[in-house]
Tab-separated table of N, CA and C in Angstrom:
chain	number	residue	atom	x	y	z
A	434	UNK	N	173.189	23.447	-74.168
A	434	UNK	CA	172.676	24.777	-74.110
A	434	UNK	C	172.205	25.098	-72.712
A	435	UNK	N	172.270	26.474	-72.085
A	435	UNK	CA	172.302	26.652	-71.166
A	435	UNK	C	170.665	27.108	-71.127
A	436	UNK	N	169.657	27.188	-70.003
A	436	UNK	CA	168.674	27.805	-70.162
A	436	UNK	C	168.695	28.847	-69.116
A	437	UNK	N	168.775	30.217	-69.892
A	437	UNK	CA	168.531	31.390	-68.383
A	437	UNK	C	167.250	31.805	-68.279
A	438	UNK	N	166.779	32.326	-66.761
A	438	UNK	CA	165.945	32.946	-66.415
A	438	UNK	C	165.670	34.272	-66.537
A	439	UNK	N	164.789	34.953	-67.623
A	439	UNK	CA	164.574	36.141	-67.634
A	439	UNK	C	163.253	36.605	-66.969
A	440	UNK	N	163.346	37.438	-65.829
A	440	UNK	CA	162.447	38.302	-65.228
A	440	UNK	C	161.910	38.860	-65.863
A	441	UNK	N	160.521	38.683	-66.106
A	441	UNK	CA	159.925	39.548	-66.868
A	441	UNK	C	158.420	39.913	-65.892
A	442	UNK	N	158.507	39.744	-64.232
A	442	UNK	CA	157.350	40.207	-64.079
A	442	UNK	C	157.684	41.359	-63.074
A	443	UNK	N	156.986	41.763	-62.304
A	443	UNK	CA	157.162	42.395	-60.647
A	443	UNK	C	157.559	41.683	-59.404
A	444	UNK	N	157.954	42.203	-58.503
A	444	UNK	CA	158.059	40.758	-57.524
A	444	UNK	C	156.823	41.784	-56.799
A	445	UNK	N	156.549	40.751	-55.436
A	445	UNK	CA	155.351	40.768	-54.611
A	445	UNK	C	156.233	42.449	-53.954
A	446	UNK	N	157.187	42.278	-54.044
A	446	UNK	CA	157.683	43.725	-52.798
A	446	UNK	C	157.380	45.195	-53.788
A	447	UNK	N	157.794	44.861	-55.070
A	447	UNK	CA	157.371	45.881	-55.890
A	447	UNK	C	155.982	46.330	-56.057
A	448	UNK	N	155.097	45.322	-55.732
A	448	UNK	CA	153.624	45.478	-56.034
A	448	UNK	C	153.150	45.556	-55.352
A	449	UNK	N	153.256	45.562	-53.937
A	449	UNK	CA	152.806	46.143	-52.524
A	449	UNK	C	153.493	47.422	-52.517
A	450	UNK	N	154.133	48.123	-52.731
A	450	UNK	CA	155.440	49.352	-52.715
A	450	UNK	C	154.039	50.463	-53.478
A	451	UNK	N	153.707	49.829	-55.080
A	451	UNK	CA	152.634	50.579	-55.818
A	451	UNK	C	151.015	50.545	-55.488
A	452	UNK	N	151.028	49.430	-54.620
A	452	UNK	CA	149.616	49.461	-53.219
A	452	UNK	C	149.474	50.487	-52.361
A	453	UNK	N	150.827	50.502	-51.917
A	453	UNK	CA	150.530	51.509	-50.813
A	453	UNK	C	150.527	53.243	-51.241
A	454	UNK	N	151.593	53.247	-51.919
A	454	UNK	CA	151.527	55.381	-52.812
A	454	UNK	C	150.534	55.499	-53.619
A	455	UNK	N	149.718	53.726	-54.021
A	455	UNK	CA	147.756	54.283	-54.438
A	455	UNK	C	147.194	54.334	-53.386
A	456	UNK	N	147.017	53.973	-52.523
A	456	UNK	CA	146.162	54.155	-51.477
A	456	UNK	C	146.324	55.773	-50.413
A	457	UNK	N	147.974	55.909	-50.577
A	457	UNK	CA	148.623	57.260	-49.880
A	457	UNK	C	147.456	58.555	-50.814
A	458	UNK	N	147.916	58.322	-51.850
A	458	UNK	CA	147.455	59.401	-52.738
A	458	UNK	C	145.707	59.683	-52.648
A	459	UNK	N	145.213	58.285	-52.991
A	459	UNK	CA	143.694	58.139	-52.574
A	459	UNK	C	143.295	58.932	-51.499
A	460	UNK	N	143.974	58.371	-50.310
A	460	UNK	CA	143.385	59.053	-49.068
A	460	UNK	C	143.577	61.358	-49.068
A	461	UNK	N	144.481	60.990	-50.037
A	461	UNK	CA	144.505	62.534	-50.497
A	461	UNK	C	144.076	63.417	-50.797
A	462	UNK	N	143.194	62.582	-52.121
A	462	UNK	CA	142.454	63.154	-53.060
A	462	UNK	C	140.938	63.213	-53.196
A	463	UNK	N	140.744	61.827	-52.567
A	463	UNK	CA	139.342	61.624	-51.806
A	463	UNK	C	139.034	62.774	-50.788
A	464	UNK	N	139.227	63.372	-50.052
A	464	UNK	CA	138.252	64.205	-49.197
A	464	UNK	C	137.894	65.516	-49.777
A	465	UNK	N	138.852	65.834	-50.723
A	465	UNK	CA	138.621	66.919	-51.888
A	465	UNK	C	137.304	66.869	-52.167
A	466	UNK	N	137.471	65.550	-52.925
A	466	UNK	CA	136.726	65.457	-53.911
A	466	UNK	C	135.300	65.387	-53.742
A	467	UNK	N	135.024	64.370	-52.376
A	467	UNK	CA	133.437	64.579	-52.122
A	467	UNK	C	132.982	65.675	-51.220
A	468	UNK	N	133.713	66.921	-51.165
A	468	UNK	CA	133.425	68.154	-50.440
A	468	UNK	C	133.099	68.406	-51.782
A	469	UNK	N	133.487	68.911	-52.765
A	469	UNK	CA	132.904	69.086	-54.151
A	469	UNK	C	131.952	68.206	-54.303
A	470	UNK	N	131.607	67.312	-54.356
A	470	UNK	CA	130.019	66.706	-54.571
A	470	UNK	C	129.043	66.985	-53.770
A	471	UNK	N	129.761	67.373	-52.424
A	471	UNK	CA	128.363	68.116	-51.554
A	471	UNK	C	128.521	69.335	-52.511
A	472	UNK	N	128.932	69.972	-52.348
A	472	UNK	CA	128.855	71.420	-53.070
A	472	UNK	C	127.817	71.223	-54.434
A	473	UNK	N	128.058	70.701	-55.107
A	473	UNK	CA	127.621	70.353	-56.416
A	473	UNK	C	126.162	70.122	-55.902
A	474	UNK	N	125.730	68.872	-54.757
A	474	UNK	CA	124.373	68.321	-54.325
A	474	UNK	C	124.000	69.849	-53.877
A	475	UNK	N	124.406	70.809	-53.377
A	475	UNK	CA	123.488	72.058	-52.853
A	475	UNK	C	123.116	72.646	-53.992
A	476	UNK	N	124.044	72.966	-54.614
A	476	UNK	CA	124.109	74.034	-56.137
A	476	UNK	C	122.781	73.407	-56.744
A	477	UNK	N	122.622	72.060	-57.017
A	477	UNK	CA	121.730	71.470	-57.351
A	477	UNK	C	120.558	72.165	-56.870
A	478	UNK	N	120.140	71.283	-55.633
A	478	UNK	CA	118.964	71.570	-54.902
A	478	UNK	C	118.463	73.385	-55.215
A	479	UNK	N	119.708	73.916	-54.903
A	479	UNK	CA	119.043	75.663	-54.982
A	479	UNK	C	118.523	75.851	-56.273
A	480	UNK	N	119.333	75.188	-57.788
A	480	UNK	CA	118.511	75.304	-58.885
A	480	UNK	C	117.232	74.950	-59.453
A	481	UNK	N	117.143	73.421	-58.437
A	481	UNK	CA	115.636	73.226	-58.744
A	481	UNK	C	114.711	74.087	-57.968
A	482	UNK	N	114.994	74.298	-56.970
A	482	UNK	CA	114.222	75.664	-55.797
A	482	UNK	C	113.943	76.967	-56.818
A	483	UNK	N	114.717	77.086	-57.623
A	483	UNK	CA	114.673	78.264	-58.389
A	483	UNK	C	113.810	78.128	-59.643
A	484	UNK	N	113.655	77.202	-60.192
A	484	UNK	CA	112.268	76.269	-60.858
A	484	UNK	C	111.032	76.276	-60.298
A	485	UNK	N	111.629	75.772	-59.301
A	485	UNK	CA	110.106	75.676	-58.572
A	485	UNK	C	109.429	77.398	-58.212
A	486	UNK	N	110.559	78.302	-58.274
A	486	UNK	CA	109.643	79.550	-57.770
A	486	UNK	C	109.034	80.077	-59.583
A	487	UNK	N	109.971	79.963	-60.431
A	487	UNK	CA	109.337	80.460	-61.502
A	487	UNK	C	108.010	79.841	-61.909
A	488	UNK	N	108.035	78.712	-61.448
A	488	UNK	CA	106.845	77.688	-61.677
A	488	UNK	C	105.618	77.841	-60.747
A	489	UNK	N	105.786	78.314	-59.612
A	489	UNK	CA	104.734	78.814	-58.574
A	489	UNK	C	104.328	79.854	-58.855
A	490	UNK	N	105.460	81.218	-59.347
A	490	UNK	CA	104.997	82.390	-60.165
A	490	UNK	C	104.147	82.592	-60.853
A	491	UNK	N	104.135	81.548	-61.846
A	491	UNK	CA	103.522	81.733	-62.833
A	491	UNK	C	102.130	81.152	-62.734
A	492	UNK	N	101.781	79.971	-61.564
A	492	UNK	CA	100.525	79.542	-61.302
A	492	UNK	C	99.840	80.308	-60.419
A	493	UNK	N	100.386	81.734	-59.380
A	493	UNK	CA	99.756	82.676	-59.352
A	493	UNK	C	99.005	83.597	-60.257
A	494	UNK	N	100.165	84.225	-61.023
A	494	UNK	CA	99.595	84.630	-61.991
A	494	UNK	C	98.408	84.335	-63.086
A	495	UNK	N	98.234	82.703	-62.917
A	495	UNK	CA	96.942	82.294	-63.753
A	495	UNK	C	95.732	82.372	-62.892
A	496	UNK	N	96.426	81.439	-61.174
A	496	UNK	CA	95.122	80.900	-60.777
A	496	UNK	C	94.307	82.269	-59.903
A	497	UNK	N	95.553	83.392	-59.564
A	497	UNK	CA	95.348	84.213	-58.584
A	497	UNK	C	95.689	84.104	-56.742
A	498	UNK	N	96.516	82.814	-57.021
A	498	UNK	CA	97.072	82.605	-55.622
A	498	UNK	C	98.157	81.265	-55.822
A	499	UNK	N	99.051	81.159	-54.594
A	499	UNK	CA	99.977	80.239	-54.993
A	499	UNK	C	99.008	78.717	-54.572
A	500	UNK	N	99.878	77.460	-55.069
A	500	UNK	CA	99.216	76.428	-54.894
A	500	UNK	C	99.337	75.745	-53.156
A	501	UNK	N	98.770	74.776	-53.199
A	501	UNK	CA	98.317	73.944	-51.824
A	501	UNK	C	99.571	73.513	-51.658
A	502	UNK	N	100.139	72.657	-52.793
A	502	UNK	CA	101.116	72.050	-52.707
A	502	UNK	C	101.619	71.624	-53.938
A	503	UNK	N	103.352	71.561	-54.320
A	503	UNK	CA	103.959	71.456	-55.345
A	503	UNK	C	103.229	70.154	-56.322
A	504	UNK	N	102.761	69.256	-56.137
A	504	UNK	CA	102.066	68.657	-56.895
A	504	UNK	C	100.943	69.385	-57.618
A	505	UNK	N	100.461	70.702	-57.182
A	505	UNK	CA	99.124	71.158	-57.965
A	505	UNK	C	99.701	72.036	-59.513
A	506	UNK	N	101.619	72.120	-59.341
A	506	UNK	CA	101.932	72.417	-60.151
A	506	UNK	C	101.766	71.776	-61.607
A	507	UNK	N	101.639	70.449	-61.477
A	507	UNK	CA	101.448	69.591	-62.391
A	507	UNK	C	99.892	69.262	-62.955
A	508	UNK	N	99.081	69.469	-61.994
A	508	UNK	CA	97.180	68.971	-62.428
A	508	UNK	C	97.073	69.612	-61.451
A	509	UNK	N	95.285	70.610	-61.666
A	509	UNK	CA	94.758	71.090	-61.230
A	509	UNK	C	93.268	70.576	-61.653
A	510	UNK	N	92.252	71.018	-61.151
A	510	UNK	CA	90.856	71.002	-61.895
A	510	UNK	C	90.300	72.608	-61.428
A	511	UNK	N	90.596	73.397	-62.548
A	511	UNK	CA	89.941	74.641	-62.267
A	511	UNK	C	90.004	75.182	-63.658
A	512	UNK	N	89.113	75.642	-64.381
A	512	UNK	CA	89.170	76.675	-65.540
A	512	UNK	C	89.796	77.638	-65.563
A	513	UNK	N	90.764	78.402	-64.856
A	513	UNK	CA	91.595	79.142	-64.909
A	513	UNK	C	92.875	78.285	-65.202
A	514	UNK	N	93.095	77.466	-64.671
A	514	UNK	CA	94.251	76.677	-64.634
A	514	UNK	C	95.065	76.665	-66.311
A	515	UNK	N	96.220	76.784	-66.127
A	515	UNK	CA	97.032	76.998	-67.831
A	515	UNK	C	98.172	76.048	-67.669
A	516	UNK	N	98.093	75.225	-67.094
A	516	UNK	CA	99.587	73.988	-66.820
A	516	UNK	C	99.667	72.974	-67.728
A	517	UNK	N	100.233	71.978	-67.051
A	517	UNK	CA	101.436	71.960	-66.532
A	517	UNK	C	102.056	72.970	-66.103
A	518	UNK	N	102.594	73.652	-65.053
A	518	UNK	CA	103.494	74.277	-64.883
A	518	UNK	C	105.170	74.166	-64.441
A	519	UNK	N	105.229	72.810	-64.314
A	519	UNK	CA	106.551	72.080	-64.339
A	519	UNK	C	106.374	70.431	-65.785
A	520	UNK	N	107.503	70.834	-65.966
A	520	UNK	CA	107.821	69.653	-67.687
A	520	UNK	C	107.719	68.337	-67.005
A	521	UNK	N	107.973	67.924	-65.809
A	521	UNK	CA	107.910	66.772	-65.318
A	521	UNK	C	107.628	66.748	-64.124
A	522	UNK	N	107.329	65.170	-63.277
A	522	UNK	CA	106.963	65.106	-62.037
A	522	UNK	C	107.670	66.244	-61.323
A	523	UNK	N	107.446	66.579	-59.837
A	523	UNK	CA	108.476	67.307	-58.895
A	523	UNK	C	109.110	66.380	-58.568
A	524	UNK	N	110.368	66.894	-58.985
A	524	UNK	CA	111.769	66.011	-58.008
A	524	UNK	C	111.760	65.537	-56.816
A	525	UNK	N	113.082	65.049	-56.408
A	525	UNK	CA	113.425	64.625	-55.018
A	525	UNK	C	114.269	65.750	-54.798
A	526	UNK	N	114.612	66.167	-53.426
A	526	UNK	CA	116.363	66.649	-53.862
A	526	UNK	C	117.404	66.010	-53.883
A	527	UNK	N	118.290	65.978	-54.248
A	527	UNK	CA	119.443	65.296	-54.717
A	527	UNK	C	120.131	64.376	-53.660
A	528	UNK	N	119.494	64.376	-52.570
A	528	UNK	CA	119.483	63.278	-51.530
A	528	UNK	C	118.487	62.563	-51.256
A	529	UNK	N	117.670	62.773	-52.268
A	529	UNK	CA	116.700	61.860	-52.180
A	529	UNK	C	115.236	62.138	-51.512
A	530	UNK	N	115.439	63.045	-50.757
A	530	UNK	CA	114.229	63.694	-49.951
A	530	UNK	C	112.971	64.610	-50.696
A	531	UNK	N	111.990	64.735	-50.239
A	531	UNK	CA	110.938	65.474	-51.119
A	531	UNK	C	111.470	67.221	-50.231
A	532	UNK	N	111.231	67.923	-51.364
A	532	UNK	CA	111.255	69.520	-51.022
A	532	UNK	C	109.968	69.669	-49.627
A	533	UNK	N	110.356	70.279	-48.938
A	533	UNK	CA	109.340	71.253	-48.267
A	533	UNK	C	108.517	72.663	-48.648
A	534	UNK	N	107.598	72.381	-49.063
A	534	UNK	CA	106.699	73.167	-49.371
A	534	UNK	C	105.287	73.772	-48.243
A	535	UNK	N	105.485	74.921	-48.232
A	535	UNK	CA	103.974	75.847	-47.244
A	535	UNK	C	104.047	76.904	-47.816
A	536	UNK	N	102.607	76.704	-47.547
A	536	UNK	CA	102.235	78.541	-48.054
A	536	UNK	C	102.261	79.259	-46.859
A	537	UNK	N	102.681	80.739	-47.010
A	537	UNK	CA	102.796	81.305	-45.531
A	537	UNK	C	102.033	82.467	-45.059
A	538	UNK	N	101.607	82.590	-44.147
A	538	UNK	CA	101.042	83.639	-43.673
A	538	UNK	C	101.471	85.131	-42.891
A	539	UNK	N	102.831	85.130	-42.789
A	539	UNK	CA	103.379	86.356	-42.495
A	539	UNK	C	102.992	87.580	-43.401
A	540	UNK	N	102.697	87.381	-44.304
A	540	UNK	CA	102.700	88.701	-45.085
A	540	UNK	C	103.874	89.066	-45.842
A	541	UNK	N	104.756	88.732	-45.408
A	541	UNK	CA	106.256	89.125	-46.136
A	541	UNK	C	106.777	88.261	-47.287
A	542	UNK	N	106.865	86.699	-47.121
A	542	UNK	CA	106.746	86.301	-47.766
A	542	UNK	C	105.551	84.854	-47.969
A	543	UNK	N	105.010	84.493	-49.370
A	543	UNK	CA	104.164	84.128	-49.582
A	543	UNK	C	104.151	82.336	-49.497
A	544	UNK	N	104.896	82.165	-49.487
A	544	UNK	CA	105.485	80.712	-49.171
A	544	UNK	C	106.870	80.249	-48.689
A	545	UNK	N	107.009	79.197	-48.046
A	545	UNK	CA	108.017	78.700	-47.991
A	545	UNK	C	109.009	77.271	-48.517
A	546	UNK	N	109.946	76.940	-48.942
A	546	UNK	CA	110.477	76.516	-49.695
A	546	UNK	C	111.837	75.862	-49.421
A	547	UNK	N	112.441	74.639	-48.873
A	547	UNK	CA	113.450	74.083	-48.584
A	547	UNK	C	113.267	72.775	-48.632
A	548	UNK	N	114.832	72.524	-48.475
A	548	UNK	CA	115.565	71.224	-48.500
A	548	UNK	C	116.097	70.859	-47.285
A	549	UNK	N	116.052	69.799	-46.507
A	549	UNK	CA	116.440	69.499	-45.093
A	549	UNK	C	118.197	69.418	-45.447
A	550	UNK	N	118.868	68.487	-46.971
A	550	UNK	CA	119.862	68.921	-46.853
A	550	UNK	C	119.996	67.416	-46.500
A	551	UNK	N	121.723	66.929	-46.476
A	551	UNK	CA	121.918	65.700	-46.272
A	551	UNK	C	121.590	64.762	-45.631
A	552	UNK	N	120.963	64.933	-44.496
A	552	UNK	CA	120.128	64.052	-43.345
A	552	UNK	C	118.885	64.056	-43.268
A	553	UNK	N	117.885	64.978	-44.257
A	553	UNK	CA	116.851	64.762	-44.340
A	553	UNK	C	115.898	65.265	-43.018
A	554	UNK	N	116.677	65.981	-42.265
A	554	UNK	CA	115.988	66.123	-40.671
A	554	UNK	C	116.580	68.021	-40.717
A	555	UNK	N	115.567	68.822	-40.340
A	555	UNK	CA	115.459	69.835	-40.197
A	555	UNK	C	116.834	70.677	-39.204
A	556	UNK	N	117.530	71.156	-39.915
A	556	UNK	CA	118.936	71.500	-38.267
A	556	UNK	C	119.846	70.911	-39.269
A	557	UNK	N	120.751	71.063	-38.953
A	557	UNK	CA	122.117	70.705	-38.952
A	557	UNK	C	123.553	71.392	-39.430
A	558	UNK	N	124.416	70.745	-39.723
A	558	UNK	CA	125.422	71.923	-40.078
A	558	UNK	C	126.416	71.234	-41.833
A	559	UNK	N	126.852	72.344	-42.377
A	559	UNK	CA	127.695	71.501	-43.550
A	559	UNK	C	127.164	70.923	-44.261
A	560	UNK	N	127.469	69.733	-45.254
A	560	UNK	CA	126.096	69.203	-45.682
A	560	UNK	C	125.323	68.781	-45.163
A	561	UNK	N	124.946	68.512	-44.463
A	561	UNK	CA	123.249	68.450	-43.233
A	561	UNK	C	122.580	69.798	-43.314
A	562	UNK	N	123.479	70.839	-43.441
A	562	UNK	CA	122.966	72.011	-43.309
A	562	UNK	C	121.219	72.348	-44.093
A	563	UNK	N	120.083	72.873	-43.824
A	563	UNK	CA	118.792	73.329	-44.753
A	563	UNK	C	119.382	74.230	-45.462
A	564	UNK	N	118.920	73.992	-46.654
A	564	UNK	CA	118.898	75.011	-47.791
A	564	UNK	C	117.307	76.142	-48.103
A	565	UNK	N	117.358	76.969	-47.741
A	565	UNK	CA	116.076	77.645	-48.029
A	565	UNK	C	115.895	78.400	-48.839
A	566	UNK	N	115.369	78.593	-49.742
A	566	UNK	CA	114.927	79.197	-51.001
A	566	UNK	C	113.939	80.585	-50.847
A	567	UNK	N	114.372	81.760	-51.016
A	567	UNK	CA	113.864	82.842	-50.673
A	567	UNK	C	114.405	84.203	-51.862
């Protein structure tokens, strides 16, 4: 009896051939994709900014002025006080950084409110760019 050899796998040239049109395609589809996750990380940040103003709103409205700082949203010691005014700690933003919070003195508007944005450092452009909440 004769014994034949049946191929039953890939050779090494075939499986480097399907290495490389994954990696072609990767490099494709990848830069898409995390321009959409910055996008997504801003969209973010502006929604919690938008929390945070309904939530400052409304601790005017109790205490008669906005707070010191986003932590007073959570505990106060004053008999006017009606909080919690946020369901949980204050966030990070979605890079990890704490919001910027001041109260302001222009007259125009009553505080101020941002995100440094991917680098965490005030300036920049694209995702680095500040997000300001107004």
């Amino acid at each position: 009896m004769s014994h034949r050899f049946i191929n039953k796998g890939f050779t090494m040239i075939e499986l480097l051939i399907v290495i490389v049109i994954l990696g072609l395609l990767a490099s494709l589809v990848a830069p898409k994709f995390f321009a959409q996750l910055g996008t997504a990380e801003r969209g973010i940040a502006a929604t919690q900014m938008s929390a945070f103003e309904t939530a400052l709103d409304t601790y005017r409205l109790d205490m008669g002025r906005y707070p010191e700082s986003l932590q007073d949203l959570r505990a106060e010691n004053s008999p006017r006080w009606n909080g919690p005014y946020l369901p949980k700690a204050v966030p990070a933003d979605p890079w990890g950084n704490s919001y910027v919070y001041s109260r302001s003195n222009d007259g125009i508007q009553p505080y101020i409110l941002l995100s440094y944005g991917a680098d965490g450092k005030e300036g920049g452009s694209d995702a680095d760019e500040d997000i300001v909440h107004q």
